[in-house]
Amino acid sequence: MSFTKNLGKFEDDMRTLREKRTDPGWSFCDYFMVQEELAFVFEMLQQFEDALVQYDELDALFSQYVVNFGAGDGANWLSSFCQPVRSWDGLALRKPIDMEKRDLIQKQEATLLDLRSYLFSRQCTLLIFLQRPWEVAQRALQLLHNCVQELKFLEVLVPPGALDCWVFMSCLEVLQRIEGCCERAQIEANLSHMVGLWSYATEKLKSLGYLCGLVSENAPNSEDLSRTVDLLAGLGAERPETASTAESPYKKLKEALSSVETFEKHYLDLSHATIEMYTSIGRIRSAKLVGKDLAEFYMRKKDPQKAETYLQEALKTYLMEGWALPVAHTRKQLAECQKQLGQTEYYLQTSSLLAGDTHLTEEERRYFCQEILKFANQQMGSQGTSILLALDSLAQLKNLHFEPPTAVVHVGGTLSVEVTLWSRMPVAVCVDQISLNVHFNIEKNSYRKTAEWLTKHKTSNGIISFQSELLGLAMSPQNMPAIELYEMHEKNPADSSLTTSGVICKNTHMLLRWQENSTFLETPTPLSLDDSANTMKCSSVTLQPGLNVVTFSTQAKKAGTYTLRQMAASVGRLQFMLAHIYPLVQYDVYSQEPQLKVQPLTGSLLAGIPQKVKFTVTTGHYTIKNGDTLQLSNADAMPIVQPTGVTATIYSNSQEKSLQSTLTVQSSKKVTSIVLPLAPAYHVIEFELEVIYHLPAATVEGVELVNGDVPRSRDQQRSESCMATSDQKLSIDCPWSIYSTIVVLTFSIPFKAEHTLLSAGRRKYIQVCVQNLSDLHFQLLDNSLRDICDCVDLQLVPLNARLEQHIYSKQSVFFVWELLWTKERPLTLQCCFSVTFCPISVEEQFASLKPFSYEFQVDHIFSLYSVKADIFPPLGAEYCQMGSLCSLEVSIMRLSELLEVDKDEALMESNGYCTTKLLYEVVDNSSNWAVCGKSSGVICMPLAARATHKVHMEIMPLFAGYLPFPDIRLFKYLPHHSVHASQLDADSWIENDNLSVDKNLDDQADNSSIKSRGSIHSSSSSEQKGLPMPRLQAFSSAQVFNSSTGMQILVIPNKDDHVLEVNVT
């Protein structure tokens, strides 16, 4: 308890002393001794962590005062630490407490290096007690760097090389102290903490070697020897604790400075050890930096052979990581090394790269450029052929422009290639010749490729740009180009069967460039340009610094694909070469056969009116001569409209208009001759002619008509809005071929017609609907309907008010005629409808246009039956009431005598009277009525004019308001084709209805009605027994006239209803 109290009082007194540090008489050395006593106490108690904290606080406090002194706020007591350095014997870490230096601190006579050495020795001892030797290495490296800066802040006079000696010996002392307390395995596992000290020691030893003249071809001079003696004197005598050590820091430094050979030995040992450590821990860049220092050492020793290896390795690292400034500096050293070794080609390549490097000064660039030009202007003698260098060092390919822009020319045509180069040289360079090496590839069936096909995948402006990159620097992995793959198929020429299939990479050279940059220099592959007809050349070109445009021109000779592979520039004995041009640059040469193309000007051709057709003649390799004509065979259905003033336009291969010429067109009954204008090869002639395809007569064939209408299937209903088409073949004889060219033109029929037979009692009408399915508007004139058989007893009376009508796009026009007979009506009627038409947008009327005609046949003209329905309110009521039963009376009346259409299997003859069976049905699809009882039944109808049958039933209105009558349907009742069906009682199918023809037939009708009361049971029992059922045959709408269609009756609501429902139709 007393110890704790005393320790606390001591800490309070120490804290009070520290707070007085701003007083004028305060001394850091006195305070140092006080706080160190506290550290000693903790150390004796084996509280090493607390003891270390005391020294760290002293270290931080002193460092802060030094920084403040450097900023101009200095303390008086710091003047004792500003005295010149007279001893630089390094750190002393072998003893737990260096009493000599402690005494100097206590007497306030210690220098900055003395204070720092003593303070670090105490920290080192405590860290080793704490088993943290690797922290010693980290703190030591920090201490050495800080001491160098603190000496500058305090402006302490330090003899040249003294600080280097102190740092070198301190590094070795720390390393040996750590090695003495750790095992070998631990040291190898923690090299990352120690390699910094090795590197710092190597750097300081190199500085001492340069300072003492130990790094040169010659021996040190007297001045160097005198400096060496002074430095060794500052080391003093070796400490007793290291005197028995064979490789103490003192002995190593003294031995290294004793001679050139021993210095080289120690320096190389340290450098190689440092490089090995950096490499083992993966710090390749630091290892290359030490290697670069070694290269500089060898260059000073006039041994460039050994220096080259280290410079290459360093340059490789800088290139891969993209360090532009270190690349330029290393290349300068490498160029000097290569020059001393006599490596002419490598020296020129490096010089060309340096001449184009903007990180160098203008004078340096000019020097290296002159080195290149000096060698290029030498006479080529016995030294051999020209030297091949990379073109990128001389100039960079920026873009390439084809003329024509499509990069497609015909055989015999001229193609120009405009190349834009960026010259990297600081001065103008006269180039003897720039050449493009072109690879020719002829493809199978290339004669079929036209200019349109070849230009489909070409760039629109004909400009290909090339990627810019920093000279000599490798691409980072993020900027590497994407892999471009395409399929490869190889077929057997004999039977065109597939023999080989695979995948080829198109940009292998770009992807492998990353691997090529692994060397310090992209050594050009010894390739030579093919000096053949496929090489474009441009001579005597002066490349000014910056952008330059060089134009190449060539005449196409063979059809095929040409690929620009390489580019080279010759300057005297030097040849700068671009081994691969990427992206892929190609131009195509085609040889085209003459072609004739006929196509409509609009999207589709309409039949019936004149339409313009465009003729395109591609001359290809054929030259149109005087007298060459196109012979068109005229067809009766599609004649050529006699043209006047037809003009042909001639275009060049690049779609530029050359000239216009008036065509001479001669037409006869069978042939139309068109005299072509004179045109050279690979030109295009365009002109227009008018053709007309006369409308064929529209007919309805092979389809059974129901009430005069064509039954429509689902597919027909979908295609109602689509125009019918007709293909017409046109035969053309061309002067360049002995064979005729067949051209198919598709015409669309703009109109569609339908007919309907309408009835009003015994009166009959024919309605014709004309639909305009096209996008044009037409004017209809002179419509007519006639009987094809020219029946004199038939009269077609038109009911159309206007003779001229407009029919607009996607609309319909209806025409109606009434049928009048003077004698007996025919069973069928053959009709032909025709109407004259012309487009509204055309001012002139075409007199030669044929009218649109539509032929059809009408069956079942006669009305056989008339159906009438009446609804009566309940007895005693004035109106029908919702929910009350009403009476429905259906009257079916025969309108004509026995006709040919009635003679079928349903006809029955008895006692001179002919009858037939009919089935009626009452249907209400709108759900306005409820039929009470049977809604259908079978009646036996006499085939006599005005024979009438009435049916009564009860119905109930479900809504109030004016309700339409329910529908009355009538069918012909046909027996089944079966023996069993003929044996059935016919009266069992007859319903209990009243039949009224005349008095002679009343009894017979009543008897038959009485027999039919049990018909429901008999029919159902027959059905259950599997007997065959009769068939129903529907009448056409013209054969049955329903006079109640469209009639309505008033139904009043119930008085008790609170909710009124009204149906309005």
PDB file of N, CA and C in Angstrom, residues 219-295:
ATOM      1  N   ALA A 219      41.716   3.831 -59.409  1.00  0.00           N
ATOM      2  CA  ALA A 219      41.832   3.740 -57.949  1.00  0.00           C
ATOM      3  C   ALA A 219      41.466   5.081 -57.325  1.00  0.00           C
ATOM      4  N   PRO A 220      41.090   5.107 -56.039  1.00  0.00           N
ATOM      5  CA  PRO A 220      40.756   6.381 -55.388  1.00  0.00           C
ATOM      6  C   PRO A 220      41.955   7.325 -55.350  1.00  0.00           C
ATOM      7  N   ASN A 221      41.694   8.596 -55.508  1.00  0.00           N
ATOM      8  CA  ASN A 221      42.766   9.585 -55.471  1.00  0.00           C
ATOM      9  C   ASN A 221      43.034   9.992 -54.021  1.00  0.00           C
ATOM     10  N   SER A 222      43.936  10.924 -53.866  1.00  0.00           N
ATOM     11  CA  SER A 222      44.340  11.336 -52.513  1.00  0.00           C
ATOM     12  C   SER A 222      43.193  11.973 -51.750  1.00  0.00           C
ATOM     13  N   GLU A 223      42.369  12.718 -52.459  1.00  0.00           N
ATOM     14  CA  GLU A 223      41.220  13.354 -51.796  1.00  0.00           C
ATOM     15  C   GLU A 223      40.257  12.305 -51.287  1.00  0.00           C
ATOM     16  N   ASP A 224      40.039  11.277 -52.118  1.00  0.00           N
ATOM     17  CA  ASP A 224      39.145  10.200 -51.702  1.00  0.00           C
ATOM     18  C   ASP A 224      39.714   9.458 -50.501  1.00  0.00           C
ATOM     19  N   LEU A 225      41.029   9.249 -50.486  1.00  0.00           N
ATOM     20  CA  LEU A 225      41.658   8.540 -49.370  1.00  0.00           C
ATOM     21  C   LEU A 225      41.584   9.354 -48.091  1.00  0.00           C
ATOM     22  N   SER A 226      41.777  10.665 -48.227  1.00  0.00           N
ATOM     23  CA  SER A 226      41.697  11.531 -47.049  1.00  0.00           C
ATOM     24  C   SER A 226      40.285  11.514 -46.471  1.00  0.00           C
ATOM     25  N   ARG A 227      39.282  11.523 -47.340  1.00  0.00           N
ATOM     26  CA  ARG A 227      37.900  11.477 -46.882  1.00  0.00           C
ATOM     27  C   ARG A 227      37.597  10.163 -46.196  1.00  0.00           C
ATOM     28  N   THR A 228      38.161   9.100 -46.736  1.00  0.00           N
ATOM     29  CA  THR A 228      37.943   7.787 -46.124  1.00  0.00           C
ATOM     30  C   THR A 228      38.553   7.722 -44.734  1.00  0.00           C
ATOM     31  N   VAL A 229      39.757   8.302 -44.567  1.00  0.00           N
ATOM     32  CA  VAL A 229      40.425   8.308 -43.251  1.00  0.00           C
ATOM     33  C   VAL A 229      39.594   9.085 -42.240  1.00  0.00           C
ATOM     34  N   ASP A 230      39.037  10.198 -42.652  1.00  0.00           N
ATOM     35  CA  ASP A 230      38.214  11.006 -41.743  1.00  0.00           C
ATOM     36  C   ASP A 230      36.971  10.240 -41.298  1.00  0.00           C
ATOM     37  N   LEU A 231      36.360   9.525 -42.247  1.00  0.00           N
ATOM     38  CA  LEU A 231      35.161   8.776 -41.888  1.00  0.00           C
ATOM     39  C   LEU A 231      35.486   7.647 -40.924  1.00  0.00           C
ATOM     40  N   LEU A 232      36.581   6.974 -41.151  1.00  0.00           N
ATOM     41  CA  LEU A 232      36.959   5.881 -40.260  1.00  0.00           C
ATOM     42  C   LEU A 232      37.338   6.422 -38.883  1.00  0.00           C
ATOM     43  N   ALA A 233      37.912   7.626 -38.845  1.00  0.00           N
ATOM     44  CA  ALA A 233      38.266   8.219 -37.555  1.00  0.00           C
ATOM     45  C   ALA A 233      37.023   8.541 -36.742  1.00  0.00           C
ATOM     46  N   GLY A 234      35.949   8.943 -37.421  1.00  0.00           N
ATOM     47  CA  GLY A 234      34.707   9.254 -36.718  1.00  0.00           C
ATOM     48  C   GLY A 234      34.058   8.031 -36.114  1.00  0.00           C
ATOM     49  N   LEU A 235      34.466   6.868 -36.539  1.00  0.00           N
ATOM     50  CA  LEU A 235      33.898   5.649 -35.961  1.00  0.00           C
ATOM     51  C   LEU A 235      34.464   5.373 -34.582  1.00  0.00           C
ATOM     52  N   GLY A 236      35.673   5.900 -34.308  1.00  0.00           N
ATOM     53  CA  GLY A 236      36.299   5.657 -33.021  1.00  0.00           C
ATOM     54  C   GLY A 236      36.768   4.223 -32.900  1.00  0.00           C
ATOM     55  N   ALA A 237      37.014   3.838 -31.665  1.00  0.00           N
ATOM     56  CA  ALA A 237      37.444   2.462 -31.419  1.00  0.00           C
ATOM     57  C   ALA A 237      36.234   1.553 -31.334  1.00  0.00           C
ATOM     58  N   GLU A 238      36.468   0.316 -31.687  1.00  0.00           N
ATOM     59  CA  GLU A 238      35.361  -0.635 -31.655  1.00  0.00           C
ATOM     60  C   GLU A 238      34.943  -0.916 -30.220  1.00  0.00           C
ATOM     61  N   ARG A 239      33.647  -1.061 -30.029  1.00  0.00           N
ATOM     62  CA  ARG A 239      33.108  -1.309 -28.700  1.00  0.00           C
ATOM     63  C   ARG A 239      33.604  -2.665 -28.197  1.00  0.00           C
ATOM     64  N   PRO A 240      33.827  -2.777 -26.884  1.00  0.00           N
ATOM     65  CA  PRO A 240      34.330  -4.063 -26.351  1.00  0.00           C
ATOM     66  C   PRO A 240      33.380  -5.214 -26.598  1.00  0.00           C
ATOM     67  N   GLU A 241      32.066  -4.957 -26.587  1.00  0.00           N
ATOM     68  CA  GLU A 241      31.118  -6.060 -26.733  1.00  0.00           C
ATOM     69  C   GLU A 241      31.115  -6.643 -28.137  1.00  0.00           C
ATOM     70  N   THR A 242      31.624  -5.904 -29.155  1.00  0.00           N
ATOM     71  CA  THR A 242      31.673  -6.430 -30.529  1.00  0.00           C
ATOM     72  C   THR A 242      33.086  -6.731 -30.986  1.00  0.00           C
ATOM     73  N   ALA A 243      34.058  -6.537 -30.122  1.00  0.00           N
ATOM     74  CA  ALA A 243      35.450  -6.719 -30.545  1.00  0.00           C
ATOM     75  C   ALA A 243      35.743  -8.161 -30.911  1.00  0.00           C
ATOM     76  N   SER A 244      35.091  -9.080 -30.247  1.00  0.00           N
ATOM     77  CA  SER A 244      35.341 -10.495 -30.529  1.00  0.00           C
ATOM     78  C   SER A 244      34.467 -11.038 -31.642  1.00  0.00           C
ATOM     79  N   THR A 245      33.561 -10.216 -32.191  1.00  0.00           N
ATOM     80  CA  THR A 245      32.665 -10.659 -33.269  1.00  0.00           C
ATOM     81  C   THR A 245      33.382 -10.515 -34.605  1.00  0.00           C
ATOM     82  N   ALA A 246      33.345 -11.576 -35.387  1.00  0.00           N
ATOM     83  CA  ALA A 246      34.103 -11.573 -36.659  1.00  0.00           C
ATOM     84  C   ALA A 246      33.494 -10.616 -37.677  1.00  0.00           C
ATOM     85  N   GLU A 247      32.147 -10.543 -37.754  1.00  0.00           N
ATOM     86  CA  GLU A 247      31.483  -9.722 -38.766  1.00  0.00           C
ATOM     87  C   GLU A 247      30.630  -8.651 -38.088  1.00  0.00           C
ATOM     88  N   SER A 248      31.271  -7.917 -37.214  1.00  0.00           N
ATOM     89  CA  SER A 248      30.560  -6.818 -36.574  1.00  0.00           C
ATOM     90  C   SER A 248      30.370  -5.682 -37.578  1.00  0.00           C
ATOM     91  N   PRO A 249      29.386  -4.814 -37.392  1.00  0.00           N
ATOM     92  CA  PRO A 249      29.202  -3.677 -38.307  1.00  0.00           C
ATOM     93  C   PRO A 249      30.443  -2.816 -38.427  1.00  0.00           C
ATOM     94  N   TYR A 250      31.132  -2.642 -37.331  1.00  0.00           N
ATOM     95  CA  TYR A 250      32.359  -1.843 -37.368  1.00  0.00           C
ATOM     96  C   TYR A 250      33.381  -2.464 -38.320  1.00  0.00           C
ATOM     97  N   LYS A 251      33.613  -3.772 -38.176  1.00  0.00           N
ATOM     98  CA  LYS A 251      34.605  -4.433 -39.035  1.00  0.00           C
ATOM     99  C   LYS A 251      34.157  -4.420 -40.496  1.00  0.00           C
ATOM    100  N   LYS A 252      32.848  -4.641 -40.751  1.00  0.00           N
ATOM    101  CA  LYS A 252      32.362  -4.670 -42.146  1.00  0.00           C
ATOM    102  C   LYS A 252      32.553  -3.329 -42.821  1.00  0.00           C
ATOM    103  N   LEU A 253      32.215  -2.254 -42.142  1.00  0.00           N
ATOM    104  CA  LEU A 253      32.368  -0.937 -42.757  1.00  0.00           C
ATOM    105  C   LEU A 253      33.838  -0.596 -42.966  1.00  0.00           C
ATOM    106  N   LYS A 254      34.639  -0.879 -41.986  1.00  0.00           N
ATOM    107  CA  LYS A 254      36.056  -0.564 -42.116  1.00  0.00           C
ATOM    108  C   LYS A 254      36.689  -1.370 -43.244  1.00  0.00           C
ATOM    109  N   GLU A 255      36.264  -2.635 -43.371  1.00  0.00           N
ATOM    110  CA  GLU A 255      36.801  -3.473 -44.451  1.00  0.00           C
ATOM    111  C   GLU A 255      36.292  -3.017 -45.811  1.00  0.00           C
ATOM    112  N   ALA A 256      35.017  -2.611 -45.892  1.00  0.00           N
ATOM    113  CA  ALA A 256      34.456  -2.184 -47.173  1.00  0.00           C
ATOM    114  C   ALA A 256      35.112  -0.929 -47.680  1.00  0.00           C
ATOM    115  N   LEU A 257      35.514  -0.031 -46.770  1.00  0.00           N
ATOM    116  CA  LEU A 257      36.119   1.220 -47.207  1.00  0.00           C
ATOM    117  C   LEU A 257      37.636   1.113 -47.363  1.00  0.00           C
ATOM    118  N   SER A 258      38.160  -0.049 -47.120  1.00  0.00           N
ATOM    119  CA  SER A 258      39.619  -0.191 -47.185  1.00  0.00           C
ATOM    120  C   SER A 258      40.150  -0.316 -48.596  1.00  0.00           C
ATOM    121  N   SER A 259      39.382  -0.902 -49.513  1.00  0.00           N
ATOM    122  CA  SER A 259      39.876  -1.068 -50.904  1.00  0.00           C
ATOM    123  C   SER A 259      38.687  -1.203 -51.845  1.00  0.00           C
ATOM    124  N   VAL A 260      39.006  -1.080 -53.155  1.00  0.00           N
ATOM    125  CA  VAL A 260      37.956  -1.194 -54.185  1.00  0.00           C
ATOM    126  C   VAL A 260      37.404  -2.604 -54.219  1.00  0.00           C
ATOM    127  N   GLU A 261      38.264  -3.599 -54.108  1.00  0.00           N
ATOM    128  CA  GLU A 261      37.815  -4.987 -54.228  1.00  0.00           C
ATOM    129  C   GLU A 261      36.908  -5.374 -53.072  1.00  0.00           C
ATOM    130  N   THR A 262      37.337  -4.998 -51.845  1.00  0.00           N
ATOM    131  CA  THR A 262      36.490  -5.363 -50.699  1.00  0.00           C
ATOM    132  C   THR A 262      35.154  -4.613 -50.727  1.00  0.00           C
ATOM    133  N   PHE A 263      35.182  -3.371 -51.186  1.00  0.00           N
ATOM    134  CA  PHE A 263      33.917  -2.635 -51.301  1.00  0.00           C
ATOM    135  C   PHE A 263      32.967  -3.334 -52.284  1.00  0.00           C
ATOM    136  N   GLU A 264      33.522  -3.718 -53.453  1.00  0.00           N
ATOM    137  CA  GLU A 264      32.681  -4.387 -54.445  1.00  0.00           C
ATOM    138  C   GLU A 264      32.103  -5.686 -53.884  1.00  0.00           C
ATOM    139  N   LYS A 265      32.939  -6.412 -53.135  1.00  0.00           N
ATOM    140  CA  LYS A 265      32.475  -7.672 -52.569  1.00  0.00           C
ATOM    141  C   LYS A 265      31.318  -7.436 -51.596  1.00  0.00           C
ATOM    142  N   HIS A 266      31.495  -6.501 -50.665  1.00  0.00           N
ATOM    143  CA  HIS A 266      30.447  -6.243 -49.675  1.00  0.00           C
ATOM    144  C   HIS A 266      29.188  -5.660 -50.337  1.00  0.00           C
ATOM    145  N   TYR A 267      29.405  -4.757 -51.291  1.00  0.00           N
ATOM    146  CA  TYR A 267      28.232  -4.141 -51.935  1.00  0.00           C
ATOM    147  C   TYR A 267      27.433  -5.165 -52.736  1.00  0.00           C
ATOM    148  N   LEU A 268      28.117  -6.028 -53.477  1.00  0.00           N
ATOM    149  CA  LEU A 268      27.400  -7.034 -54.260  1.00  0.00           C
ATOM    150  C   LEU A 268      26.702  -8.043 -53.355  1.00  0.00           C
ATOM    151  N   ASP A 269      27.364  -8.409 -52.245  1.00  0.00           N
ATOM    152  CA  ASP A 269      26.715  -9.350 -51.332  1.00  0.00           C
ATOM    153  C   ASP A 269      25.422  -8.762 -50.768  1.00  0.00           C
ATOM    154  N   LEU A 270      25.499  -7.498 -50.323  1.00  0.00           N
ATOM    155  CA  LEU A 270      24.304  -6.849 -49.789  1.00  0.00           C
ATOM    156  C   LEU A 270      23.206  -6.718 -50.852  1.00  0.00           C
ATOM    157  N   SER A 271      23.598  -6.318 -52.068  1.00  0.00           N
ATOM    158  CA  SER A 271      22.606  -6.115 -53.133  1.00  0.00           C
ATOM    159  C   SER A 271      21.929  -7.425 -53.508  1.00  0.00           C
ATOM    160  N   HIS A 272      22.685  -8.469 -53.699  1.00  0.00           N
ATOM    161  CA  HIS A 272      22.095  -9.753 -54.072  1.00  0.00           C
ATOM    162  C   HIS A 272      21.203 -10.298 -52.969  1.00  0.00           C
ATOM    163  N   ALA A 273      21.643 -10.103 -51.702  1.00  0.00           N
ATOM    164  CA  ALA A 273      20.805 -10.559 -50.590  1.00  0.00           C
ATOM    165  C   ALA A 273      19.497  -9.784 -50.546  1.00  0.00           C
ATOM    166  N   THR A 274      19.577  -8.488 -50.793  1.00  0.00           N
ATOM    167  CA  THR A 274      18.358  -7.660 -50.783  1.00  0.00           C
ATOM    168  C   THR A 274      17.420  -8.059 -51.917  1.00  0.00           C
ATOM    169  N   ILE A 275      17.963  -8.282 -53.113  1.00  0.00           N
ATOM    170  CA  ILE A 275      17.134  -8.685 -54.260  1.00  0.00           C
ATOM    171  C   ILE A 275      16.460 -10.026 -53.988  1.00  0.00           C
ATOM    172  N   GLU A 276      17.204 -10.928 -53.411  1.00  0.00           N
ATOM    173  CA  GLU A 276      16.645 -12.244 -53.107  1.00  0.00           C
ATOM    174  C   GLU A 276      15.511 -12.142 -52.091  1.00  0.00           C
ATOM    175  N   MET A 277      15.705 -11.284 -51.074  1.00  0.00           N
ATOM    176  CA  MET A 277      14.644 -11.122 -50.076  1.00  0.00           C
ATOM    177  C   MET A 277      13.408 -10.488 -50.690  1.00  0.00           C
ATOM    178  N   TYR A 278      13.581  -9.438 -51.483  1.00  0.00           N
ATOM    179  CA  TYR A 278      12.436  -8.780 -52.121  1.00  0.00           C
ATOM    180  C   TYR A 278      11.682  -9.763 -53.025  1.00  0.00           C
ATOM    181  N   THR A 279      12.430 -10.575 -53.745  1.00  0.00           N
ATOM    182  CA  THR A 279      11.794 -11.534 -54.657  1.00  0.00           C
ATOM    183  C   THR A 279      11.028 -12.595 -53.891  1.00  0.00           C
ATOM    184  N   SER A 280      11.596 -13.052 -52.775  1.00  0.00           N
ATOM    185  CA  SER A 280      10.942 -14.126 -52.014  1.00  0.00           C
ATOM    186  C   SER A 280       9.631 -13.668 -51.385  1.00  0.00           C
ATOM    187  N   ILE A 281       9.536 -12.397 -51.053  1.00  0.00           N
ATOM    188  CA  ILE A 281       8.293 -11.896 -50.449  1.00  0.00           C
ATOM    189  C   ILE A 281       7.367 -11.272 -51.482  1.00  0.00           C
ATOM    190  N   GLY A 282       7.716 -11.330 -52.765  1.00  0.00           N
ATOM    191  CA  GLY A 282       6.827 -10.873 -53.827  1.00  0.00           C
ATOM    192  C   GLY A 282       6.914  -9.403 -54.160  1.00  0.00           C
ATOM    193  N   ARG A 283       7.888  -8.682 -53.644  1.00  0.00           N
ATOM    194  CA  ARG A 283       8.043  -7.261 -53.960  1.00  0.00           C
ATOM    195  C   ARG A 283       8.991  -7.120 -55.148  1.00  0.00           C
ATOM    196  N   ILE A 284       8.458  -7.474 -56.326  1.00  0.00           N
ATOM    197  CA  ILE A 284       9.286  -7.533 -57.534  1.00  0.00           C
ATOM    198  C   ILE A 284       9.760  -6.145 -57.932  1.00  0.00           C
ATOM    199  N   ARG A 285       8.888  -5.163 -57.793  1.00  0.00           N
ATOM    200  CA  ARG A 285       9.266  -3.819 -58.220  1.00  0.00           C
ATOM    201  C   ARG A 285      10.458  -3.305 -57.416  1.00  0.00           C
ATOM    202  N   SER A 286      10.456  -3.553 -56.101  1.00  0.00           N
ATOM    203  CA  SER A 286      11.583  -3.115 -55.267  1.00  0.00           C
ATOM    204  C   SER A 286      12.855  -3.870 -55.626  1.00  0.00           C
ATOM    205  N   ALA A 287      12.690  -5.170 -55.961  1.00  0.00           N
ATOM    206  CA  ALA A 287      13.859  -5.953 -56.363  1.00  0.00           C
ATOM    207  C   ALA A 287      14.464  -5.393 -57.644  1.00  0.00           C
ATOM    208  N   LYS A 288      13.603  -4.995 -58.611  1.00  0.00           N
ATOM    209  CA  LYS A 288      14.121  -4.424 -59.859  1.00  0.00           C
ATOM    210  C   LYS A 288      14.785  -3.081 -59.617  1.00  0.00           C
ATOM    211  N   LEU A 289      14.292  -2.347 -58.628  1.00  0.00           N
ATOM    212  CA  LEU A 289      14.910  -1.052 -58.330  1.00  0.00           C
ATOM    213  C   LEU A 289      16.322  -1.236 -57.784  1.00  0.00           C
ATOM    214  N   VAL A 290      16.519  -2.229 -56.925  1.00  0.00           N
ATOM    215  CA  VAL A 290      17.869  -2.525 -56.439  1.00  0.00           C
ATOM    216  C   VAL A 290      18.740  -3.017 -57.594  1.00  0.00           C
ATOM    217  N   GLY A 291      18.128  -3.817 -58.480  1.00  0.00           N
ATOM    218  CA  GLY A 291      18.873  -4.279 -59.647  1.00  0.00           C
ATOM    219  C   GLY A 291      19.290  -3.136 -60.541  1.00  0.00           C
ATOM    220  N   LYS A 292      18.430  -2.110 -60.637  1.00  0.00           N
ATOM    221  CA  LYS A 292      18.802  -0.951 -61.438  1.00  0.00           C
ATOM    222  C   LYS A 292      19.994  -0.223 -60.824  1.00  0.00           C
ATOM    223  N   ASP A 293      20.070  -0.162 -59.497  1.00  0.00           N
ATOM    224  CA  ASP A 293      21.253   0.417 -58.832  1.00  0.00           C
ATOM    225  C   ASP A 293      22.502  -0.417 -59.141  1.00  0.00           C
ATOM    226  N   LEU A 294      22.323  -1.737 -59.192  1.00  0.00           N
ATOM    227  CA  LEU A 294      23.454  -2.597 -59.557  1.00  0.00           C
ATOM    228  C   LEU A 294      23.919  -2.310 -60.974  1.00  0.00           C
ATOM    229  N   ALA A 295      22.916  -2.085 -61.887  1.00  0.00           N
ATOM    230  CA  ALA A 295      23.279  -1.776 -63.273  1.00  0.00           C
ATOM    231  C   ALA A 295      24.080  -0.478 -63.337  1.00  0.00           C
TER     232      ALA A 295
END
